[in-house]
Amino acid sequence: THYTTILVEKRGRVGWITLNRPEALNALNAASVAEIVDAAKAFDDDAEVGAIVLTGSDRAFAAGADIKEMADKQYVDMFLNDPFASWGDFGKLRTPVIAAVAGYALGGGCELAMMCDIILAADTAKFGQPEINLGVIPGIGGTQRLPRAVGKYKAAELVLTGRTMGAEEAERAGLVSRVVPAGELLEEAARVAETIAAKSLPVVYAAKHALQAAQETTLEEGLRFEKQAFAATFALDDQTEGMAAFRGKRAAEFTHR
Ligand code: HXC
């Protein structure tokens, strides 16, 4: 497949998706949404891929949805032909996705990062939901995922004022997993992705699903889900191998079975 708005590469067991619309600070238009979702699904279907890294450029992860593409839309266009409808499929990926964020992650860019499992931020990263300045509100999860990540009061201040926050504040607020020096961002993202990709794939899927349940359901339901998923890991060869390796004082060799 050849893409026009992203670069895609498989390095070992890690799938890389790099947003590549430098002329628009990686603003997300209909084409880039379709391509990101398509590439991510292809990696998700590839049993050789154990983790996905999603990144942008030094200047911008993504500066939001493409304002030039949206400007002339009407209510009915957004309602009937929502250009972001397929993001739902991005949220259904089984493979962990690591957002490696440098520069701007604003509006839809911040929302895209929040759809990932891990957010690594360069010290240059800037997060925000500036939609209110454009006369709209976040439309792909910002009003729902941001409060879950940073709490009601921080989220309300960001969404209602449209201000941007830096990497350090974002880490303090719980929006990012970790901040690293900008020059080390991709190296660190590769390290995290390779670490995950070396684990048992079905066990990683189970862990991701259980973590997702924590965001989506009640504690009672989530605990029930976790107990089932935990028990199910005992049906895998990789549980036998993992525990045998521990007892044998050697590294586990998972077969993803
Ligand atoms: C389209 C964009 C863009 C965007 C930047 N560009 N952001 N084009 N959509 N979201 C373009 C600019 O028009 C410009 O191209 C080029 O990228 C470089 O941007 P500059 O503004 O010249 O750069 P700079 O002065 O460094 O300012 C960077 C910035 C600013 C602070 C990030 O670009 C900015 O405020 N962008 C918009 C951020 C935003 O409001 N995002 C939320 C979008 S709404 P030209 O060719 O014009 O020079 C959203 C809704 C999601 O995301 C929900 C949808 C359902």
PDB file of C-alpha atoms and ligand atoms in Angstrom:
ATOM      1  CA  THR A   1       0.000   0.000   0.000  1.00  0.00           C
ATOM      2  CA  HIS A   2       1.295   3.464  -0.660  1.00  0.00           C
ATOM      3  CA  TYR A   3       0.220   6.189   1.675  1.00  0.00           C
ATOM      4  CA  THR A   4       0.391   9.941   1.080  1.00  0.00           C
ATOM      5  CA  THR A   5       0.098  11.364   4.604  1.00  0.00           C
ATOM      6  CA  ILE A   6       2.018   8.838   6.712  1.00  0.00           C
ATOM      7  CA  LEU A   7       5.223   6.786   6.591  1.00  0.00           C
ATOM      8  CA  VAL A   8       4.971   3.152   7.608  1.00  0.00           C
ATOM      9  CA  GLU A   9       7.775   0.785   8.490  1.00  0.00           C
ATOM     10  CA  LYS A  10       8.171  -2.545  10.259  1.00  0.00           C
ATOM     11  CA  ARG A  11      11.361  -2.831  12.326  1.00  0.00           C
ATOM     12  CA  GLY A  12      11.649  -6.268  13.873  1.00  0.00           C
ATOM     13  CA  ARG A  13       8.471  -6.841  15.890  1.00  0.00           C
ATOM     14  CA  VAL A  14       7.581  -3.135  16.030  1.00  0.00           C
ATOM     15  CA  GLY A  15       5.317  -1.336  13.556  1.00  0.00           C
ATOM     16  CA  TRP A  16       6.077   2.363  13.062  1.00  0.00           C
ATOM     17  CA  ILE A  17       3.561   4.926  11.815  1.00  0.00           C
ATOM     18  CA  THR A  18       4.933   8.443  11.283  1.00  0.00           C
ATOM     19  CA  LEU A  19       2.534  11.272  10.518  1.00  0.00           C
ATOM     20  CA  ASN A  20       3.940  13.113   7.526  1.00  0.00           C
ATOM     21  CA  ARG A  21       2.142  16.302   6.539  1.00  0.00           C
ATOM     22  CA  PRO A  22       4.875  18.752   7.551  1.00  0.00           C
ATOM     23  CA  GLU A  23       3.253  21.599   5.589  1.00  0.00           C
ATOM     24  CA  ALA A  24       0.255  21.428   7.950  1.00  0.00           C
ATOM     25  CA  LEU A  25       2.009  20.416  11.199  1.00  0.00           C
ATOM     26  CA  ASN A  26       0.491  16.946  10.676  1.00  0.00           C
ATOM     27  CA  ALA A  27      -3.075  18.243  10.865  1.00  0.00           C
ATOM     28  CA  LEU A  28      -5.439  15.306  10.535  1.00  0.00           C
ATOM     29  CA  ASN A  29      -7.563  15.347   7.388  1.00  0.00           C
ATOM     30  CA  ALA A  30      -9.888  12.663   6.049  1.00  0.00           C
ATOM     31  CA  ALA A  31      -7.022  11.014   4.137  1.00  0.00           C
ATOM     32  CA  SER A  32      -4.689  10.826   7.112  1.00  0.00           C
ATOM     33  CA  VAL A  33      -7.383   9.428   9.388  1.00  0.00           C
ATOM     34  CA  ALA A  34      -8.128   6.685   6.852  1.00  0.00           C
ATOM     35  CA  GLU A  35      -4.444   5.924   6.368  1.00  0.00           C
ATOM     36  CA  ILE A  36      -3.528   5.829  10.057  1.00  0.00           C
ATOM     37  CA  VAL A  37      -6.425   3.500  10.817  1.00  0.00           C
ATOM     38  CA  ASP A  38      -5.634   1.301   7.798  1.00  0.00           C
ATOM     39  CA  ALA A  39      -1.926   1.004   8.670  1.00  0.00           C
ATOM     40  CA  ALA A  40      -2.651   0.353  12.334  1.00  0.00           C
ATOM     41  CA  LYS A  41      -5.173  -2.379  11.480  1.00  0.00           C
ATOM     42  CA  ALA A  42      -2.671  -4.023   9.130  1.00  0.00           C
ATOM     43  CA  PHE A  43      -0.078  -4.102  11.919  1.00  0.00           C
ATOM     44  CA  ASP A  44      -2.747  -5.411  14.309  1.00  0.00           C
ATOM     45  CA  ASP A  45      -3.497  -8.281  11.910  1.00  0.00           C
ATOM     46  CA  ASP A  46       0.216  -9.104  11.579  1.00  0.00           C
ATOM     47  CA  ALA A  47       1.171 -11.651  14.262  1.00  0.00           C
ATOM     48  CA  GLU A  48       4.820 -10.618  13.849  1.00  0.00           C
ATOM     49  CA  VAL A  49       4.017  -7.155  15.207  1.00  0.00           C
ATOM     50  CA  GLY A  50       3.882  -6.948  18.994  1.00  0.00           C
ATOM     51  CA  ALA A  51       3.728  -3.173  19.451  1.00  0.00           C
ATOM     52  CA  ILE A  52       3.034  -0.070  17.364  1.00  0.00           C
ATOM     53  CA  VAL A  53       4.718   3.337  17.677  1.00  0.00           C
ATOM     54  CA  LEU A  54       2.777   6.358  16.420  1.00  0.00           C
ATOM     55  CA  THR A  55       4.802   9.534  16.058  1.00  0.00           C
ATOM     56  CA  GLY A  56       5.042  12.830  14.189  1.00  0.00           C
ATOM     57  CA  SER A  57       7.880  15.298  13.650  1.00  0.00           C
ATOM     58  CA  ASP A  58      10.077  17.326  15.992  1.00  0.00           C
ATOM     59  CA  ARG A  59       7.689  20.279  15.580  1.00  0.00           C
ATOM     60  CA  ALA A  60       4.363  18.520  15.800  1.00  0.00           C
ATOM     61  CA  PHE A  61       2.819  15.198  16.703  1.00  0.00           C
ATOM     62  CA  ALA A  62      -0.376  16.625  15.198  1.00  0.00           C
ATOM     63  CA  ALA A  63      -1.706  20.199  15.450  1.00  0.00           C
ATOM     64  CA  GLY A  64      -5.299  18.988  15.403  1.00  0.00           C
ATOM     65  CA  ALA A  65      -7.954  18.152  12.906  1.00  0.00           C
ATOM     66  CA  ASP A  66      -7.431  19.943   9.595  1.00  0.00           C
ATOM     67  CA  ILE A  67      -9.185  23.276  10.128  1.00  0.00           C
ATOM     68  CA  LYS A  68      -9.051  24.169   6.415  1.00  0.00           C
ATOM     69  CA  GLU A  69     -10.900  20.948   5.554  1.00  0.00           C
ATOM     70  CA  MET A  70     -13.501  21.470   8.305  1.00  0.00           C
ATOM     71  CA  ALA A  71     -14.158  25.183   7.969  1.00  0.00           C
ATOM     72  CA  ASP A  72     -17.066  25.028   5.505  1.00  0.00           C
ATOM     73  CA  LYS A  73     -18.810  21.966   6.927  1.00  0.00           C
ATOM     74  CA  GLN A  74     -22.374  22.030   8.221  1.00  0.00           C
ATOM     75  CA  TYR A  75     -23.969  20.166  11.094  1.00  0.00           C
ATOM     76  CA  VAL A  76     -25.409  17.553   8.780  1.00  0.00           C
ATOM     77  CA  ASP A  77     -21.973  16.869   7.204  1.00  0.00           C
ATOM     78  CA  MET A  78     -20.425  16.162  10.582  1.00  0.00           C
ATOM     79  CA  PHE A  79     -23.398  14.099  11.649  1.00  0.00           C
ATOM     80  CA  LEU A  80     -23.819  11.981   8.504  1.00  0.00           C
ATOM     81  CA  ASN A  81     -20.241  11.871   7.187  1.00  0.00           C
ATOM     82  CA  ASP A  82     -18.146  12.192  10.317  1.00  0.00           C
ATOM     83  CA  PRO A  83     -14.584  12.155   8.930  1.00  0.00           C
ATOM     84  CA  PHE A  84     -13.389  10.778  12.257  1.00  0.00           C
ATOM     85  CA  ALA A  85     -15.864   7.909  12.567  1.00  0.00           C
ATOM     86  CA  SER A  86     -13.195   5.311  11.833  1.00  0.00           C
ATOM     87  CA  TRP A  87     -11.169   6.339  14.915  1.00  0.00           C
ATOM     88  CA  GLY A  88     -13.446   3.875  16.684  1.00  0.00           C
ATOM     89  CA  ASP A  89     -11.484   1.112  14.953  1.00  0.00           C
ATOM     90  CA  PHE A  90      -8.225   2.586  16.260  1.00  0.00           C
ATOM     91  CA  GLY A  91      -9.543   2.150  19.801  1.00  0.00           C
ATOM     92  CA  LYS A  92     -10.309  -1.511  19.075  1.00  0.00           C
ATOM     93  CA  LEU A  93      -6.717  -2.479  18.194  1.00  0.00           C
ATOM     94  CA  ARG A  94      -5.409  -5.354  20.305  1.00  0.00           C
ATOM     95  CA  THR A  95      -1.777  -4.368  19.820  1.00  0.00           C
ATOM     96  CA  PRO A  96      -0.451  -1.775  22.279  1.00  0.00           C
ATOM     97  CA  VAL A  97       0.157   1.612  20.668  1.00  0.00           C
ATOM     98  CA  ILE A  98       2.806   3.986  21.977  1.00  0.00           C
ATOM     99  CA  ALA A  99       2.388   7.647  21.086  1.00  0.00           C
ATOM    100  CA  ALA A 100       5.788   9.326  20.848  1.00  0.00           C
ATOM    101  CA  VAL A 101       4.929  13.012  21.081  1.00  0.00           C
ATOM    102  CA  ALA A 102       7.246  15.932  20.278  1.00  0.00           C
ATOM    103  CA  GLY A 103       5.964  19.458  19.699  1.00  0.00           C
ATOM    104  CA  TYR A 104       2.260  20.155  19.284  1.00  0.00           C
ATOM    105  CA  ALA A 105      -0.392  17.602  20.240  1.00  0.00           C
ATOM    106  CA  LEU A 106      -3.433  19.842  20.028  1.00  0.00           C
ATOM    107  CA  GLY A 107      -7.128  19.187  19.536  1.00  0.00           C
ATOM    108  CA  GLY A 108      -7.506  16.020  17.492  1.00  0.00           C
ATOM    109  CA  GLY A 109      -3.753  15.457  17.951  1.00  0.00           C
ATOM    110  CA  CYS A 110      -4.124  15.350  21.720  1.00  0.00           C
ATOM    111  CA  GLU A 111      -7.188  13.143  21.298  1.00  0.00           C
ATOM    112  CA  LEU A 112      -5.249  10.781  19.036  1.00  0.00           C
ATOM    113  CA  ALA A 113      -2.476  10.523  21.634  1.00  0.00           C
ATOM    114  CA  MET A 114      -5.106   9.742  24.277  1.00  0.00           C
ATOM    115  CA  MET A 115      -6.359   6.835  22.166  1.00  0.00           C
ATOM    116  CA  CYS A 116      -2.931   5.239  22.510  1.00  0.00           C
ATOM    117  CA  ASP A 117      -1.942   3.012  25.436  1.00  0.00           C
ATOM    118  CA  ILE A 118       1.266   4.784  26.387  1.00  0.00           C
ATOM    119  CA  ILE A 119       2.230   8.420  25.793  1.00  0.00           C
ATOM    120  CA  LEU A 120       5.948   9.192  25.761  1.00  0.00           C
ATOM    121  CA  ALA A 121       6.542  12.923  25.582  1.00  0.00           C
ATOM    122  CA  ALA A 122       9.618  14.823  24.487  1.00  0.00           C
ATOM    123  CA  ASP A 123      10.358  17.775  26.757  1.00  0.00           C
ATOM    124  CA  THR A 124       9.203  19.934  23.798  1.00  0.00           C
ATOM    125  CA  ALA A 125       5.691  18.430  23.767  1.00  0.00           C
ATOM    126  CA  LYS A 126       2.695  20.734  24.113  1.00  0.00           C
ATOM    127  CA  PHE A 127      -0.766  19.368  24.800  1.00  0.00           C
ATOM    128  CA  GLY A 128      -4.125  21.082  24.680  1.00  0.00           C
ATOM    129  CA  GLN A 129      -7.706  21.150  23.458  1.00  0.00           C
ATOM    130  CA  PRO A 130      -7.909  24.582  21.776  1.00  0.00           C
ATOM    131  CA  GLU A 131     -11.172  23.855  19.929  1.00  0.00           C
ATOM    132  CA  ILE A 132     -13.041  26.443  22.005  1.00  0.00           C
ATOM    133  CA  ASN A 133     -10.956  29.150  20.285  1.00  0.00           C
ATOM    134  CA  LEU A 134     -12.382  28.001  16.943  1.00  0.00           C
ATOM    135  CA  GLY A 135     -15.984  28.038  18.107  1.00  0.00           C
ATOM    136  CA  VAL A 136     -16.270  24.261  18.449  1.00  0.00           C
ATOM    137  CA  ILE A 137     -15.607  21.650  21.129  1.00  0.00           C
ATOM    138  CA  PRO A 138     -13.407  18.533  21.091  1.00  0.00           C
ATOM    139  CA  GLY A 139     -15.057  15.908  18.889  1.00  0.00           C
ATOM    140  CA  ILE A 140     -13.036  12.727  19.094  1.00  0.00           C
ATOM    141  CA  GLY A 141     -12.957  12.024  22.784  1.00  0.00           C
ATOM    142  CA  GLY A 142     -11.313  15.065  24.374  1.00  0.00           C
ATOM    143  CA  THR A 143     -14.131  15.873  26.772  1.00  0.00           C
ATOM    144  CA  GLN A 144     -14.287  12.227  27.871  1.00  0.00           C
ATOM    145  CA  ARG A 145     -10.713  10.917  27.882  1.00  0.00           C
ATOM    146  CA  LEU A 146      -9.043  14.062  29.234  1.00  0.00           C
ATOM    147  CA  PRO A 147     -11.067  14.114  32.495  1.00  0.00           C
ATOM    148  CA  ARG A 148     -10.358  10.397  32.930  1.00  0.00           C
ATOM    149  CA  ALA A 149      -6.632  11.089  32.476  1.00  0.00           C
ATOM    150  CA  VAL A 150      -6.148  14.312  34.430  1.00  0.00           C
ATOM    151  CA  GLY A 151      -9.310  14.681  36.524  1.00  0.00           C
ATOM    152  CA  LYS A 152     -12.355  16.879  36.190  1.00  0.00           C
ATOM    153  CA  TYR A 153     -10.886  20.244  37.203  1.00  0.00           C
ATOM    154  CA  LYS A 154      -7.705  20.184  35.136  1.00  0.00           C
ATOM    155  CA  ALA A 155      -9.663  18.942  32.116  1.00  0.00           C
ATOM    156  CA  ALA A 156     -12.325  21.611  32.476  1.00  0.00           C
ATOM    157  CA  GLU A 157      -9.721  24.357  32.685  1.00  0.00           C
ATOM    158  CA  LEU A 158      -7.958  23.107  29.548  1.00  0.00           C
ATOM    159  CA  VAL A 159     -11.124  22.526  27.484  1.00  0.00           C
ATOM    160  CA  LEU A 160     -12.857  25.765  28.527  1.00  0.00           C
ATOM    161  CA  THR A 161      -9.870  28.104  28.138  1.00  0.00           C
ATOM    162  CA  GLY A 162      -8.175  26.326  25.230  1.00  0.00           C
ATOM    163  CA  ARG A 163      -4.750  26.880  26.751  1.00  0.00           C
ATOM    164  CA  THR A 164      -1.778  24.669  25.951  1.00  0.00           C
ATOM    165  CA  MET A 165       0.305  22.892  28.588  1.00  0.00           C
ATOM    166  CA  GLY A 166       3.918  21.774  28.414  1.00  0.00           C
ATOM    167  CA  ALA A 167       5.337  18.284  28.865  1.00  0.00           C
ATOM    168  CA  GLU A 168       6.238  18.735  32.521  1.00  0.00           C
ATOM    169  CA  GLU A 169       2.763  19.906  33.483  1.00  0.00           C
ATOM    170  CA  ALA A 170       1.232  17.115  31.403  1.00  0.00           C
ATOM    171  CA  GLU A 171       3.316  14.540  33.249  1.00  0.00           C
ATOM    172  CA  ARG A 172       2.385  15.992  36.634  1.00  0.00           C
ATOM    173  CA  ALA A 173      -1.280  15.858  35.588  1.00  0.00           C
ATOM    174  CA  GLY A 174      -1.052  12.210  34.540  1.00  0.00           C
ATOM    175  CA  LEU A 175      -1.525  12.731  30.811  1.00  0.00           C
ATOM    176  CA  VAL A 176       1.840  11.278  29.826  1.00  0.00           C
ATOM    177  CA  SER A 177       3.616   8.083  30.839  1.00  0.00           C
ATOM    178  CA  ARG A 178       7.048   9.683  30.892  1.00  0.00           C
ATOM    179  CA  VAL A 179       8.971  12.741  29.634  1.00  0.00           C
ATOM    180  CA  VAL A 180      12.319  12.257  27.881  1.00  0.00           C
ATOM    181  CA  PRO A 181      14.797  14.703  26.289  1.00  0.00           C
ATOM    182  CA  ALA A 182      13.637  15.467  22.736  1.00  0.00           C
ATOM    183  CA  GLY A 183      16.754  13.965  21.178  1.00  0.00           C
ATOM    184  CA  GLU A 184      16.063  10.618  22.813  1.00  0.00           C
ATOM    185  CA  LEU A 185      12.332  10.339  22.114  1.00  0.00           C
ATOM    186  CA  LEU A 186      12.383   7.873  19.214  1.00  0.00           C
ATOM    187  CA  GLU A 187      15.135   5.768  20.738  1.00  0.00           C
ATOM    188  CA  GLU A 188      13.156   5.517  23.975  1.00  0.00           C
ATOM    189  CA  ALA A 189       9.913   4.756  22.107  1.00  0.00           C
ATOM    190  CA  ALA A 190      11.725   1.956  20.267  1.00  0.00           C
ATOM    191  CA  ARG A 191      13.021   0.599  23.555  1.00  0.00           C
ATOM    192  CA  VAL A 192       9.570   0.564  25.160  1.00  0.00           C
ATOM    193  CA  ALA A 193       7.970  -0.962  22.049  1.00  0.00           C
ATOM    194  CA  GLU A 194      10.627  -3.675  21.753  1.00  0.00           C
ATOM    195  CA  THR A 195      10.255  -4.509  25.442  1.00  0.00           C
ATOM    196  CA  ILE A 196       6.513  -5.035  24.998  1.00  0.00           C
ATOM    197  CA  ALA A 197       6.938  -6.883  21.690  1.00  0.00           C
ATOM    198  CA  ALA A 198       9.245  -9.403  23.390  1.00  0.00           C
ATOM    199  CA  LYS A 199       6.459 -10.497  25.781  1.00  0.00           C
ATOM    200  CA  SER A 200       3.830 -13.099  24.953  1.00  0.00           C
ATOM    201  CA  LEU A 201       1.486 -11.545  22.383  1.00  0.00           C
ATOM    202  CA  PRO A 202      -1.745 -13.113  23.701  1.00  0.00           C
ATOM    203  CA  VAL A 203      -0.813 -12.128  27.250  1.00  0.00           C
ATOM    204  CA  VAL A 204      -0.123  -8.551  26.125  1.00  0.00           C
ATOM    205  CA  TYR A 205      -3.554  -8.497  24.445  1.00  0.00           C
ATOM    206  CA  ALA A 206      -5.147  -9.691  27.691  1.00  0.00           C
ATOM    207  CA  ALA A 207      -3.352  -7.027  29.724  1.00  0.00           C
ATOM    208  CA  LYS A 208      -4.369  -4.282  27.268  1.00  0.00           C
ATOM    209  CA  HIS A 209      -8.015  -5.403  27.316  1.00  0.00           C
ATOM    210  CA  ALA A 210      -8.086  -5.452  31.102  1.00  0.00           C
ATOM    211  CA  LEU A 211      -6.535  -1.969  31.250  1.00  0.00           C
ATOM    212  CA  GLN A 212      -9.154  -0.741  28.768  1.00  0.00           C
ATOM    213  CA  ALA A 213     -11.907  -2.173  30.975  1.00  0.00           C
ATOM    214  CA  ALA A 214     -10.629   0.084  33.758  1.00  0.00           C
ATOM    215  CA  GLN A 215     -11.441   3.129  31.605  1.00  0.00           C
ATOM    216  CA  GLU A 216     -14.774   1.895  30.347  1.00  0.00           C
ATOM    217  CA  THR A 217     -16.653   0.125  33.091  1.00  0.00           C
ATOM    218  CA  THR A 218     -17.323  -0.077  36.819  1.00  0.00           C
ATOM    219  CA  LEU A 219     -14.775  -1.459  39.290  1.00  0.00           C
ATOM    220  CA  GLU A 220     -16.961  -4.523  39.907  1.00  0.00           C
ATOM    221  CA  GLU A 221     -17.244  -5.333  36.171  1.00  0.00           C
ATOM    222  CA  GLY A 222     -13.578  -4.583  35.602  1.00  0.00           C
ATOM    223  CA  LEU A 223     -12.494  -6.912  38.397  1.00  0.00           C
ATOM    224  CA  ARG A 224     -14.724  -9.673  37.009  1.00  0.00           C
ATOM    225  CA  PHE A 225     -13.191  -9.160  33.558  1.00  0.00           C
ATOM    226  CA  GLU A 226      -9.679  -9.210  35.005  1.00  0.00           C
ATOM    227  CA  LYS A 227     -10.278 -12.437  36.928  1.00  0.00           C
ATOM    228  CA  GLN A 228     -11.458 -14.219  33.762  1.00  0.00           C
ATOM    229  CA  ALA A 229      -8.628 -12.856  31.636  1.00  0.00           C
ATOM    230  CA  PHE A 230      -6.076 -13.752  34.319  1.00  0.00           C
ATOM    231  CA  ALA A 231      -7.403 -17.325  34.569  1.00  0.00           C
ATOM    232  CA  ALA A 232      -7.344 -17.619  30.770  1.00  0.00           C
ATOM    233  CA  THR A 233      -3.601 -16.911  30.639  1.00  0.00           C
ATOM    234  CA  PHE A 234      -3.135 -20.296  32.370  1.00  0.00           C
ATOM    235  CA  ALA A 235      -4.338 -21.951  29.165  1.00  0.00           C
ATOM    236  CA  LEU A 236      -1.272 -20.624  27.313  1.00  0.00           C
ATOM    237  CA  ASP A 237       2.080 -22.297  26.650  1.00  0.00           C
ATOM    238  CA  ASP A 238       3.644 -18.938  27.466  1.00  0.00           C
ATOM    239  CA  GLN A 239       2.406 -19.118  31.085  1.00  0.00           C
ATOM    240  CA  THR A 240       4.051 -22.531  31.433  1.00  0.00           C
ATOM    241  CA  GLU A 241       7.237 -21.196  29.822  1.00  0.00           C
ATOM    242  CA  GLY A 242       7.289 -17.939  31.817  1.00  0.00           C
ATOM    243  CA  MET A 243       7.016 -19.685  35.150  1.00  0.00           C
ATOM    244  CA  ALA A 244       9.397 -22.513  34.174  1.00  0.00           C
ATOM    245  CA  ALA A 245      11.970 -19.920  33.103  1.00  0.00           C
ATOM    246  CA  PHE A 246      11.668 -18.188  36.465  1.00  0.00           C
ATOM    247  CA  ARG A 247      12.188 -21.440  38.326  1.00  0.00           C
ATOM    248  CA  GLY A 248      15.100 -22.350  36.027  1.00  0.00           C
ATOM    249  CA  LYS A 249      16.686 -18.909  36.596  1.00  0.00           C
ATOM    250  CA  ARG A 250      16.786 -18.210  32.848  1.00  0.00           C
ATOM    251  CA  ALA A 251      15.105 -15.770  30.457  1.00  0.00           C
ATOM    252  CA  ALA A 252      11.689 -16.825  29.151  1.00  0.00           C
ATOM    253  CA  GLU A 253      11.383 -17.663  25.474  1.00  0.00           C
ATOM    254  CA  PHE A 254       7.819 -16.910  24.571  1.00  0.00           C
ATOM    255  CA  THR A 255       6.296 -18.539  21.497  1.00  0.00           C
ATOM    256  CA  HIS A 256       3.161 -16.339  21.512  1.00  0.00           C
ATOM    257  CA  ARG A 257       1.033 -19.446  21.969  1.00  0.00           C
TER     258      ARG A 257
HETATM  259  C1  HXC B   1      -4.866  22.977   9.224  1.00  0.00           C
HETATM  260  C2  HXC B   1      -2.916  23.737  10.143  1.00  0.00           C
HETATM  261  C3  HXC B   1      -3.341  23.330  11.429  1.00  0.00           C
HETATM  262  C4  HXC B   1      -4.613  22.703  11.549  1.00  0.00           C
HETATM  263  C5  HXC B   1      -1.401  24.241  11.610  1.00  0.00           C
HETATM  264  N1  HXC B   1      -1.715  24.302  10.310  1.00  0.00           N
HETATM  265  N2  HXC B   1      -2.375  23.675  12.319  1.00  0.00           N
HETATM  266  N3  HXC B   1      -3.678  23.566   9.062  1.00  0.00           N
HETATM  267  N4  HXC B   1      -5.327  22.542  10.423  1.00  0.00           N
HETATM  268  N5  HXC B   1      -5.087  22.253  12.695  1.00  0.00           N
HETATM  269  C6  HXC B   1      -0.904  24.871   9.220  1.00  0.00           C
HETATM  270  C7  HXC B   1      -0.891  26.370   9.223  1.00  0.00           C
HETATM  271  O1  HXC B   1      -2.052  26.865   8.616  1.00  0.00           O
HETATM  272  C8  HXC B   1       0.376  26.673   8.445  1.00  0.00           C
HETATM  273  O2  HXC B   1       0.154  26.499   7.070  1.00  0.00           O
HETATM  274  C9  HXC B   1       1.291  25.552   8.868  1.00  0.00           C
HETATM  275  O3  HXC B   1       0.453  24.507   9.390  1.00  0.00           O
HETATM  276  C10 HXC B   1       2.244  25.978   9.978  1.00  0.00           C
HETATM  277  O4  HXC B   1       1.486  26.509  11.044  1.00  0.00           O
HETATM  278  P1  HXC B   1       1.755  27.964  11.665  1.00  0.00           P
HETATM  279  O5  HXC B   1       0.476  28.386  12.311  1.00  0.00           O
HETATM  280  O6  HXC B   1       2.363  28.885  10.670  1.00  0.00           O
HETATM  281  O7  HXC B   1       2.848  27.594  12.772  1.00  0.00           O
HETATM  282  P2  HXC B   1       3.126  28.312  14.175  1.00  0.00           P
HETATM  283  O8  HXC B   1       3.012  29.805  14.027  1.00  0.00           O
HETATM  284  O9  HXC B   1       4.373  27.714  14.693  1.00  0.00           O
HETATM  285  O10 HXC B   1       1.898  27.894  15.121  1.00  0.00           O
HETATM  286  C11 HXC B   1       1.724  26.532  15.462  1.00  0.00           C
HETATM  287  C12 HXC B   1       0.306  26.326  16.106  1.00  0.00           C
HETATM  288  C13 HXC B   1      -0.761  26.884  15.155  1.00  0.00           C
HETATM  289  C14 HXC B   1       0.264  27.061  17.461  1.00  0.00           C
HETATM  290  C15 HXC B   1       0.161  24.832  16.354  1.00  0.00           C
HETATM  291  O11 HXC B   1      -0.544  26.342  13.844  1.00  0.00           O
HETATM  292  C16 HXC B   1      -2.159  26.538  15.572  1.00  0.00           C
HETATM  293  O12 HXC B   1      -2.715  27.145  16.475  1.00  0.00           O
HETATM  294  N6  HXC B   1      -2.792  25.557  14.896  1.00  0.00           N
HETATM  295  C17 HXC B   1      -4.150  25.177  15.135  1.00  0.00           C
HETATM  296  C18 HXC B   1      -4.253  24.371  16.401  1.00  0.00           C
HETATM  297  C19 HXC B   1      -5.713  23.982  16.687  1.00  0.00           C
HETATM  298  O13 HXC B   1      -6.572  24.863  16.847  1.00  0.00           O
HETATM  299  N7  HXC B   1      -6.016  22.675  16.735  1.00  0.00           N
HETATM  300  C20 HXC B   1      -7.360  22.184  16.959  1.00  0.00           C
HETATM  301  C21 HXC B   1      -8.033  21.977  15.643  1.00  0.00           C
HETATM  302  S1  HXC B   1      -9.754  21.557  15.855  1.00  0.00           S
HETATM  303  P3  HXC B   1      -0.053  27.768   6.054  1.00  0.00           P
HETATM  304  O14 HXC B   1       0.015  27.107   4.709  1.00  0.00           O
HETATM  305  O15 HXC B   1      -1.400  28.308   6.359  1.00  0.00           O
HETATM  306  O16 HXC B   1       1.055  28.703   6.352  1.00  0.00           O
HETATM  307  C22 HXC B   1      -9.750  19.927  16.213  1.00  0.00           C
HETATM  308  C23 HXC B   1     -11.110  19.312  16.393  1.00  0.00           C
HETATM  309  C24 HXC B   1     -11.051  17.821  16.604  1.00  0.00           C
HETATM  310  O17 HXC B   1      -8.752  19.284  16.324  1.00  0.00           O
HETATM  311  C25 HXC B   1     -12.422  17.199  16.552  1.00  0.00           C
HETATM  312  C26 HXC B   1     -12.872  16.891  15.175  1.00  0.00           C
HETATM  313  C27 HXC B   1     -14.140  16.051  15.132  1.00  0.00           C
END
